[in-house]
CSV table of C-alpha atoms in Angstrom, one decimal:
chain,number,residue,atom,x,y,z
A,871,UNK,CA,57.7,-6.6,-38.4
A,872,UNK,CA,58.0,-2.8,-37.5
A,873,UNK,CA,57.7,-1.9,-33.8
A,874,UNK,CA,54.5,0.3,-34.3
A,875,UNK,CA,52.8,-2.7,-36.3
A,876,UNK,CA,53.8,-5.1,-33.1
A,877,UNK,CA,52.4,-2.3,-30.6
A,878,UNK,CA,49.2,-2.0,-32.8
A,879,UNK,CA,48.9,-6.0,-32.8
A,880,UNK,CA,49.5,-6.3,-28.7
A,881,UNK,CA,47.0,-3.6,-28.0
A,882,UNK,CA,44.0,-5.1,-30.3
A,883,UNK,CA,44.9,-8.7,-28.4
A,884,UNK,CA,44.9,-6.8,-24.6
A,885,UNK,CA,41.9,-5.2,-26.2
A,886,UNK,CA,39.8,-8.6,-26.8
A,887,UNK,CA,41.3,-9.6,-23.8
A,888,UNK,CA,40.0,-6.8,-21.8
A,889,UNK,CA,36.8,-6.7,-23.4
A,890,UNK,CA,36.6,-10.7,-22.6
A,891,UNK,CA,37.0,-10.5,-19.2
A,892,UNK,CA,35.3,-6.6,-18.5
A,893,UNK,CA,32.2,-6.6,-20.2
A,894,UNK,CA,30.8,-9.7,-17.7
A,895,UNK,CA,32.3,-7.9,-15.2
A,896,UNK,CA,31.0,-5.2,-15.6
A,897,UNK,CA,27.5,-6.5,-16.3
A,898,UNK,CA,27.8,-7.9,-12.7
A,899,UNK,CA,28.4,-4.9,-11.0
A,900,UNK,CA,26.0,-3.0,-12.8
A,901,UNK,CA,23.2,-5.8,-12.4
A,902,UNK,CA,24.0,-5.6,-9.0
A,903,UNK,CA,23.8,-1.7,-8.7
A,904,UNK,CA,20.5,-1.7,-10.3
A,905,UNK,CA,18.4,-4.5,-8.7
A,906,UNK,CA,19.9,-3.0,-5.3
A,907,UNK,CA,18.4,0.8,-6.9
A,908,UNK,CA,14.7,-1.2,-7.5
A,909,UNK,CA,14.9,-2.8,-4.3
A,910,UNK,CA,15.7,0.5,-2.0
A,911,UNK,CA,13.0,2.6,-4.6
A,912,UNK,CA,10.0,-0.5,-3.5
A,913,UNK,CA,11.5,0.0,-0.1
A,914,UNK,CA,10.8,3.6,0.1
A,915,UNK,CA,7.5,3.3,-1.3
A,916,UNK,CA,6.6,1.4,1.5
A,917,UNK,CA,7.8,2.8,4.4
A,918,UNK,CA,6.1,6.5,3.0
A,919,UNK,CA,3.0,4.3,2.4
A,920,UNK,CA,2.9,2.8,5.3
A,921,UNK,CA,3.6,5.6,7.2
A,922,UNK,CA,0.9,7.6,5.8
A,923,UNK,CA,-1.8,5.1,6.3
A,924,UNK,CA,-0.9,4.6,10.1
A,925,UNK,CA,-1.0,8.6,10.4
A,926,UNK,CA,-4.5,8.3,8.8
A,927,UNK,CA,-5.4,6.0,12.0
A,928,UNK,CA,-3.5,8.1,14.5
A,929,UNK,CA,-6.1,10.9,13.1
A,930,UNK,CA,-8.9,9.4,13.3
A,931,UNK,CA,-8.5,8.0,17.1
A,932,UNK,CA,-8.3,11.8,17.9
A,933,UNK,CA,-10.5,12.5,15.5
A,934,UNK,CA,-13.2,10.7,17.9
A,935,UNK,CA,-11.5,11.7,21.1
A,936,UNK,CA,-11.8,15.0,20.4
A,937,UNK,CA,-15.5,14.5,19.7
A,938,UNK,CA,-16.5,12.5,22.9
A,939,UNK,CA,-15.4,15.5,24.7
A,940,UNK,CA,-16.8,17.8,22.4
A,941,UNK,CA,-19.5,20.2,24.7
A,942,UNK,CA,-22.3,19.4,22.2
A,943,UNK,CA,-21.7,15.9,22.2
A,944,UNK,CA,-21.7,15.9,26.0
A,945,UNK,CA,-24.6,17.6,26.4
A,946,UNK,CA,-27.0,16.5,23.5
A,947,UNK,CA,-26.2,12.8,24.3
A,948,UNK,CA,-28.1,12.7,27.8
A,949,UNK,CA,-31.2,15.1,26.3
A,950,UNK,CA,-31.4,13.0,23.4
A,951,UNK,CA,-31.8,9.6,25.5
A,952,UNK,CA,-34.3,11.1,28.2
A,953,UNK,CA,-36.4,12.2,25.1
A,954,UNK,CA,-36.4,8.6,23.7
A,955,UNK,CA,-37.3,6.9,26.5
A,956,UNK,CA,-39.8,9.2,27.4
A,957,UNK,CA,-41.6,9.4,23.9
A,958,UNK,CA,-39.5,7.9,21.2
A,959,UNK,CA,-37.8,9.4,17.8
A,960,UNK,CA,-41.0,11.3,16.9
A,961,UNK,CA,-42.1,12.7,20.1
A,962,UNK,CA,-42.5,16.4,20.3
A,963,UNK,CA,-39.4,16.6,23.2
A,964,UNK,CA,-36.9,14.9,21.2
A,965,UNK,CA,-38.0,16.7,17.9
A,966,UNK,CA,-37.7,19.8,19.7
A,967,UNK,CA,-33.9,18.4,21.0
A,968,UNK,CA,-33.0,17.5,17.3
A,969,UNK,CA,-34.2,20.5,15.7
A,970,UNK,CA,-31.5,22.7,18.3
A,971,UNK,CA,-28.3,20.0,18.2
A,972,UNK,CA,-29.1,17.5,15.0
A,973,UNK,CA,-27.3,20.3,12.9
A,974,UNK,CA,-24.7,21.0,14.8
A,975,UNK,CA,-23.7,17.2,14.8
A,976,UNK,CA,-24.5,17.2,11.1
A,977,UNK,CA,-21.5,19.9,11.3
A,978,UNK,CA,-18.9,17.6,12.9
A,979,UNK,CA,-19.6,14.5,10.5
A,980,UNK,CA,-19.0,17.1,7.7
A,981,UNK,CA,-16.0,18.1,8.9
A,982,UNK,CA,-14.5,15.2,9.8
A,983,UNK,CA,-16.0,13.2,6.4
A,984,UNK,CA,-17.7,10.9,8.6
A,985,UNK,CA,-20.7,8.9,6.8
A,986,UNK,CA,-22.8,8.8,9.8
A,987,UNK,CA,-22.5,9.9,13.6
A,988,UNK,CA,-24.5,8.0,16.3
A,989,UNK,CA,-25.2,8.6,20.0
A,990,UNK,CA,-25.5,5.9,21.8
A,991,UNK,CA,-27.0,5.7,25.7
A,992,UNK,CA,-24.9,3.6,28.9
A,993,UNK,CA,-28.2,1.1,27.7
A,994,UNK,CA,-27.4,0.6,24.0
A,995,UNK,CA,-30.3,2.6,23.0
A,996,UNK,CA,-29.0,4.1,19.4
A,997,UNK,CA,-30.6,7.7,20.5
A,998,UNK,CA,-29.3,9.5,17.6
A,999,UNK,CA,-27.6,9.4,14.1
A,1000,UNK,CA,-26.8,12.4,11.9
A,1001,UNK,CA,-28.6,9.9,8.9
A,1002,UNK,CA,-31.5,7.6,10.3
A,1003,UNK,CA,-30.2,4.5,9.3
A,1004,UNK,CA,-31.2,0.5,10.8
A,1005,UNK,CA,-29.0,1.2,13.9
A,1006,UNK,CA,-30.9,4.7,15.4
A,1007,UNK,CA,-33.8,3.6,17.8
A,1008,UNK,CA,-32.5,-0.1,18.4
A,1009,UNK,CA,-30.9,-1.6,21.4
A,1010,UNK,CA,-27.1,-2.5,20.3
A,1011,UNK,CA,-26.6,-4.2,23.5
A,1012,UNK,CA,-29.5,-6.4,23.9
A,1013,UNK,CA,-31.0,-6.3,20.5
A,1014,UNK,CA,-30.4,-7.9,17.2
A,1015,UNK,CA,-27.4,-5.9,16.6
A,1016,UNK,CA,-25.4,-6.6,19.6
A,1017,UNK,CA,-23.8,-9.5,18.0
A,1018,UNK,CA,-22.8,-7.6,15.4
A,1019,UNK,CA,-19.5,-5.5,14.4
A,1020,UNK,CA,-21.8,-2.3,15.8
A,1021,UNK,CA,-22.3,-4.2,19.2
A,1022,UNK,CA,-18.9,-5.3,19.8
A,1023,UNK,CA,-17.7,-1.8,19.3
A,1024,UNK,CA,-20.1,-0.1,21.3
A,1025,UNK,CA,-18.8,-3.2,24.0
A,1026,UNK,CA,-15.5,-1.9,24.3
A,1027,UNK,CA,-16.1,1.7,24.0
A,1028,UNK,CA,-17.6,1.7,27.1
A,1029,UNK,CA,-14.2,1.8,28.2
A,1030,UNK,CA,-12.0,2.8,25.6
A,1031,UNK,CA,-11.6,4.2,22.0
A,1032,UNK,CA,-12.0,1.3,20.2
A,1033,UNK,CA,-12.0,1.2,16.3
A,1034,UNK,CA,-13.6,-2.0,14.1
A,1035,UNK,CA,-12.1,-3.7,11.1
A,1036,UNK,CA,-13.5,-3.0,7.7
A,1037,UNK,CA,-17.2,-3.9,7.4
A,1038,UNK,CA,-20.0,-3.5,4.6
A,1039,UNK,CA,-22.9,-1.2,5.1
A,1040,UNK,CA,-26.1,-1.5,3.4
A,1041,UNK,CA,-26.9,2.1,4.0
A,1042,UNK,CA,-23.6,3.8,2.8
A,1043,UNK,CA,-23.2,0.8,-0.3
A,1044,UNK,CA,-19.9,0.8,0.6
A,1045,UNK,CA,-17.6,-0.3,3.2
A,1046,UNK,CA,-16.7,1.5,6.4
A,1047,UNK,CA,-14.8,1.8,9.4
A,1048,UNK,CA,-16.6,1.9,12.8
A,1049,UNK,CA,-14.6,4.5,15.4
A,1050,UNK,CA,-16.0,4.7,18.5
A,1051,UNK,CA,-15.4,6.4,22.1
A,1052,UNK,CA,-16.9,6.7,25.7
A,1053,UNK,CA,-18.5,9.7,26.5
A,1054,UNK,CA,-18.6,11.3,30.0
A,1055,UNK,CA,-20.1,14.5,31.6
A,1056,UNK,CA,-17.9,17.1,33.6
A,1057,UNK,CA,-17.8,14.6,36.4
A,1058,UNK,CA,-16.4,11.8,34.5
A,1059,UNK,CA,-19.7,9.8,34.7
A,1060,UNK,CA,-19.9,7.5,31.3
A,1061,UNK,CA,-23.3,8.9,30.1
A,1062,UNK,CA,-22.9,7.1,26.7
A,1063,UNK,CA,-20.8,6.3,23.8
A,1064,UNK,CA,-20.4,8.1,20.3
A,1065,UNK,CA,-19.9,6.2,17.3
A,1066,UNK,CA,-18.4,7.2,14.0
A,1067,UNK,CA,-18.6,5.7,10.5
A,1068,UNK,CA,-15.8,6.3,8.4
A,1069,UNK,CA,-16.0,5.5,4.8
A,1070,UNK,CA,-13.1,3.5,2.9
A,1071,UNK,CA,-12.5,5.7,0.6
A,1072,UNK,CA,-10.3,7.9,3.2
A,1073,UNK,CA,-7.8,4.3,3.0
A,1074,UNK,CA,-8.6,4.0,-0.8
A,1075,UNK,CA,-7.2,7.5,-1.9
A,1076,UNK,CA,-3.9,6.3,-0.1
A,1077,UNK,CA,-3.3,3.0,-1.6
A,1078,UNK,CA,-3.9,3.9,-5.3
A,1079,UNK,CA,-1.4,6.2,-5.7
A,1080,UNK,CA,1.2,4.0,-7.2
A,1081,UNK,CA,3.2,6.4,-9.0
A,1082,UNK,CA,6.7,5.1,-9.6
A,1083,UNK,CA,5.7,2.1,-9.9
A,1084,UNK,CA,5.4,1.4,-13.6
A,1085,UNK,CA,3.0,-0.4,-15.5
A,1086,UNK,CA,2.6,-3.4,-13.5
A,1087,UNK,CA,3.2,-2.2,-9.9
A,1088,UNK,CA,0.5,-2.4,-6.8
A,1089,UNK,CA,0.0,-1.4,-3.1
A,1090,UNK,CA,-2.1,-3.6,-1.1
A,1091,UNK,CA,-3.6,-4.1,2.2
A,1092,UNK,CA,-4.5,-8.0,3.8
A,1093,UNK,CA,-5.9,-8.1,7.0
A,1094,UNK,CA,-5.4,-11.0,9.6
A,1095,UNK,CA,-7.9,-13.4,8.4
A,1096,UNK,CA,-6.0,-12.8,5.2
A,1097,UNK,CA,-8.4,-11.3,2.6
A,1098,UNK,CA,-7.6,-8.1,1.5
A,1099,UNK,CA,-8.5,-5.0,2.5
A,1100,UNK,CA,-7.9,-2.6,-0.8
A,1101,UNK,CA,-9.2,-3.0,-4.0
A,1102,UNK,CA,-6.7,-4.3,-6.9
A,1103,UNK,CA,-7.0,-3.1,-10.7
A,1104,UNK,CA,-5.8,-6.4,-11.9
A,1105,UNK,CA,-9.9,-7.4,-11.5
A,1106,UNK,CA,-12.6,-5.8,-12.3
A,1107,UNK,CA,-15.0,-6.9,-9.4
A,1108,UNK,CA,-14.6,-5.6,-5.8
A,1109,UNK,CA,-11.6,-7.7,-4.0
A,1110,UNK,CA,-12.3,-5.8,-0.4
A,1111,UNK,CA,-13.1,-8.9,2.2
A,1112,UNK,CA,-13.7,-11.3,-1.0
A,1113,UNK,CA,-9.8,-11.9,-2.2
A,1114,UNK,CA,-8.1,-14.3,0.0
A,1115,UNK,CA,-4.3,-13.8,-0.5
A,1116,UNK,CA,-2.0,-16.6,1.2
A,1117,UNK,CA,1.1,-15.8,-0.8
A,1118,UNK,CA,4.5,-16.0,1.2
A,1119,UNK,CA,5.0,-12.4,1.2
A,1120,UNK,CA,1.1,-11.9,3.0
A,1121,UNK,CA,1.9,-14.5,5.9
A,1122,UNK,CA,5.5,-13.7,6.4
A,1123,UNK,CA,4.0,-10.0,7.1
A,1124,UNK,CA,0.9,-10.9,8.8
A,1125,UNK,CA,3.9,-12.5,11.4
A,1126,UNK,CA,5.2,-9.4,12.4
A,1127,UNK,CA,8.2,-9.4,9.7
A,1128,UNK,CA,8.9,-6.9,7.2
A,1129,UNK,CA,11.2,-8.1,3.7
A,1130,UNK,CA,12.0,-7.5,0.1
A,1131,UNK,CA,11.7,-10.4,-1.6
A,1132,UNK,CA,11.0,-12.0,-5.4
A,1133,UNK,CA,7.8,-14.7,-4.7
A,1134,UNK,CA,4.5,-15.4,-6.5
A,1135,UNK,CA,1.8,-12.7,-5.7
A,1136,UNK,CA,-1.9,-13.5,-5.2
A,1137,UNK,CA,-2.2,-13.9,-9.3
A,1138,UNK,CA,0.4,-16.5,-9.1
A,1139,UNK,CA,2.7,-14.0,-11.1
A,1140,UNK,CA,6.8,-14.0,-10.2
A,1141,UNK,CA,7.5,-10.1,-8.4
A,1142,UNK,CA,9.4,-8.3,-6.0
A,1143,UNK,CA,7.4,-7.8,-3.1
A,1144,UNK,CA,8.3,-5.4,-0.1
A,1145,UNK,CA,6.1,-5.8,2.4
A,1146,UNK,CA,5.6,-4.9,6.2
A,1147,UNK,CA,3.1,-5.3,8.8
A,1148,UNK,CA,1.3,-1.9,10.3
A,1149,UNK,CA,3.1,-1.4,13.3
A,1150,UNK,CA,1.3,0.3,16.5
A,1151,UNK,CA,-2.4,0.3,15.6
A,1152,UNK,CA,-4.3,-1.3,18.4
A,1153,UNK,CA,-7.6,-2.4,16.6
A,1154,UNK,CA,-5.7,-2.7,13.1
A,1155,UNK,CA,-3.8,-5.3,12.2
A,1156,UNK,CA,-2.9,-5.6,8.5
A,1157,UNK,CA,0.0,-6.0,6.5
A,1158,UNK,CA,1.0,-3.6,3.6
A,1159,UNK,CA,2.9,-4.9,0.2
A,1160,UNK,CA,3.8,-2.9,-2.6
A,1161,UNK,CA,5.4,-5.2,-5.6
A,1162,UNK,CA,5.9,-5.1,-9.4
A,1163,UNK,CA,6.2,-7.7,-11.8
A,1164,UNK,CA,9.8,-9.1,-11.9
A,1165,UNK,CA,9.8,-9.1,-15.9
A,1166,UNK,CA,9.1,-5.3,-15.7
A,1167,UNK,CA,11.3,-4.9,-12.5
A,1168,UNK,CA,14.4,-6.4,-14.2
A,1169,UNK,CA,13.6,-5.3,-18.1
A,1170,UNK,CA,16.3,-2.4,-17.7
A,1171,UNK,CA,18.8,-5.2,-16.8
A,1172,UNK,CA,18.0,-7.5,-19.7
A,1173,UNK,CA,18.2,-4.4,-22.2
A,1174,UNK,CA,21.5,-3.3,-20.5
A,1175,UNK,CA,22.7,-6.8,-21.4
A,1176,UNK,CA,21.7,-7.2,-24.8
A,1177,UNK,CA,23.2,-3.3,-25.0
A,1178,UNK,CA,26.4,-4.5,-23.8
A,1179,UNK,CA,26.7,-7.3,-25.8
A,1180,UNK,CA,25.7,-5.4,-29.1
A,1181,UNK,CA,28.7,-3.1,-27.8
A,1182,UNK,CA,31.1,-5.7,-27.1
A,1183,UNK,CA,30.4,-7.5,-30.5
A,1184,UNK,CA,31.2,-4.9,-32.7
A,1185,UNK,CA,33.9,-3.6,-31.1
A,1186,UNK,CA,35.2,-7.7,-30.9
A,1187,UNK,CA,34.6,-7.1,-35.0
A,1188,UNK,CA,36.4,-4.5,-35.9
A,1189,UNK,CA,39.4,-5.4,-33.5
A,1190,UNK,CA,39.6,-8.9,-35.0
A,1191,UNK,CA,38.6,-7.3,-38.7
A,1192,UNK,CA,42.1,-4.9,-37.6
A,1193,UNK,CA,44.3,-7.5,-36.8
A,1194,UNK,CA,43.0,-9.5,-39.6
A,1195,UNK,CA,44.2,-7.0,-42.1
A,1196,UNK,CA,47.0,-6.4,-40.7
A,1197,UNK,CA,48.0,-9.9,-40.4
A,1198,UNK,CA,47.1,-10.2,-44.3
A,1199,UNK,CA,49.0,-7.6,-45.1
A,1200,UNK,CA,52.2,-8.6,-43.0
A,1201,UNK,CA,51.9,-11.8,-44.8
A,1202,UNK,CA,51.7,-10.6,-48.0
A,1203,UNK,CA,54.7,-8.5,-47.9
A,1204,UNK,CA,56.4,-11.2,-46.4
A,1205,UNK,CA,55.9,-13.5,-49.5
A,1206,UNK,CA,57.0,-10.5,-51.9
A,1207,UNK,CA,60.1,-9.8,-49.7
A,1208,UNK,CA,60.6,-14.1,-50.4
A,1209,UNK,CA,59.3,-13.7,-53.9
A,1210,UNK,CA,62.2,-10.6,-54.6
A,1211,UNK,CA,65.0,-12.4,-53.0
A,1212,UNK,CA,64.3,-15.7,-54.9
A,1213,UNK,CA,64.2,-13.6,-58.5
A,1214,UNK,CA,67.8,-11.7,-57.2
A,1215,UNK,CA,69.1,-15.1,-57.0
């Protein structure tokens, strides 16, 4: 055999060889390099998300700070519940009172998107509310309110800003946040509280921007009692308060523990799911997850794989088809070379 025909013959045998033990090799390593890239991309997503939505909390507790100590507030609230004890909503006093500061308030709930402002007395008299809804002119303390979210909140803020979970309001149709803060006169008396509704959209807008997140990924909020807080696009009815999500992902969060993992999601379908609890909120305590289906997640992998085998085969072909040939052909002059020297005999 020439030398160039046995070079030829050891390189396409180190060149199976190599592509025998490189291309799973190399599948590994690349596998590895892009479910690590999904991972860290999920990752990202949430932490922006959830520092976004925490921000949006942080505003709106000084959003209702700043108001308590606004000068209107402080000095409408006290007129407002002298005219209502003296006369009522539709006494000539406190219709005179409204006419001067009811639009002025009507500027700060436009300003800060609120649904609905209420002034509330150191009694629980509902003295005030930018719209007239079934709170303004009832008792929240003592009345058939005060066991409800409105009550609770108007409890605490007695003392503190205080801020209630999401809650359904027949007046808005929709659901809202309640935001509420003590309000005292230049000599630090408490002379009532002022109470906020905030609509969900403000939370809505954040969570369903999903882009990067393909086809099948989601961001979604749970809350402690484990029904979700957000609205999800996989159904077409309203899952705020109504979807109750106990997959692993959801409790693990819930606990205070943040995670990237692959587990069932609340439609029992396989994902990666990175998920963290909202750190730092006082009133708030929800957990954020932002998934996508595994079988999208992981369909770059599987067509890198079928890619690389596709590769690998035909280049396994026409090595083999190479040596092959050349084998055929070695052999063939071999028997004429025997073929010659038998005829010289």
């Amino acid at each position: 055999m020439k030398p160039v025909r046995r070079i030829f013959i050891a390189f396409g045998i180190a060149f199976l060889i190599f592509l025998v033990i490189l291309g799973p090799l190399a599948f590994k390593i690349l596998t590895a390099a892009l479910s690590e890239e999904i991972k860290n991309h999920l990752i990202s997503v949430r932490e922006i998300k959830k520092l976004q939505i925490q921000n949006f909390f942080y505003a709106r507790y000084g959003d209702i700070n700043v108001l308590a100590r606004n000068p209107i507030v402080v000095q409408s609230l006290p007129r407002y519940a002298l005219a209502f004890k003296n006369g009522g909503l539709q006494s000539p006093a406190y219709r005179q009172i409204d006419s001067y500061f009811g639009q002025l308030i009507e500027h700060f709930e436009r300003q800060y998107g609120y649904y609905n402002i209420l002034l509330v007395d150191t009694d629980g008299n509902v003295v005030f509310g930018v719209k007239e809804d079934k709170y303004v002119g009832t008792n929240i303390k003592t009345g058939e309110y005060s066991s409800f979210t409105i009550g609770e909140v108007f409890q605490e803020a007695v003392d503190h800003v205080k801020m209630s979970d999401l809650l359904w309001s027949e007046d808005a149709k929709d659901f809202i946040f309640l935001v509420a803060s003590p309000v005292h006169d230049q000599a630090r008396k408490l002379i009532g509280v002022v109470i906020a509704e905030m609509p969900y959209s403000k939370i809505d807008i954040i969570i369903s921007q999903r882009d990067g997140l393909g086809n099948t990924g989601k961001m979604y909020l749970v809350g402690e009692d484990r029904f979700m807080r957000s609205k999800s696009r996989f159904y077409t009815e309203n899952t705020v308060l109504k979807l109750e999500v106990r997959t692993k992902a959801a409790l693990d969060a819930l606990r205070g523990n943040s995670d990237i993992k692959i587990a069932n999601d609340f439609r029992n379908v396989p994902v990666i799911s990175a998920y963290t609890p909202l750190d730092n909120l006082r009133d708030i305590n929800w957990a954020l997850l932002v998934e996508i289906d595994v079988d999208e997640a992981f369909n770059s992998i599987r067509t890198f794989k079928v890619d690389l085998v596709i590769i690998a085969g035909i280049l396994s072909i026409i090595t083999g088809a190479y040596l092959y040939l050349t084998l055929k052909k070695k052999h063939a002059e071999s028997t004429s070379a025997t073929l010659a020297l038998d005829r010289g005999k």
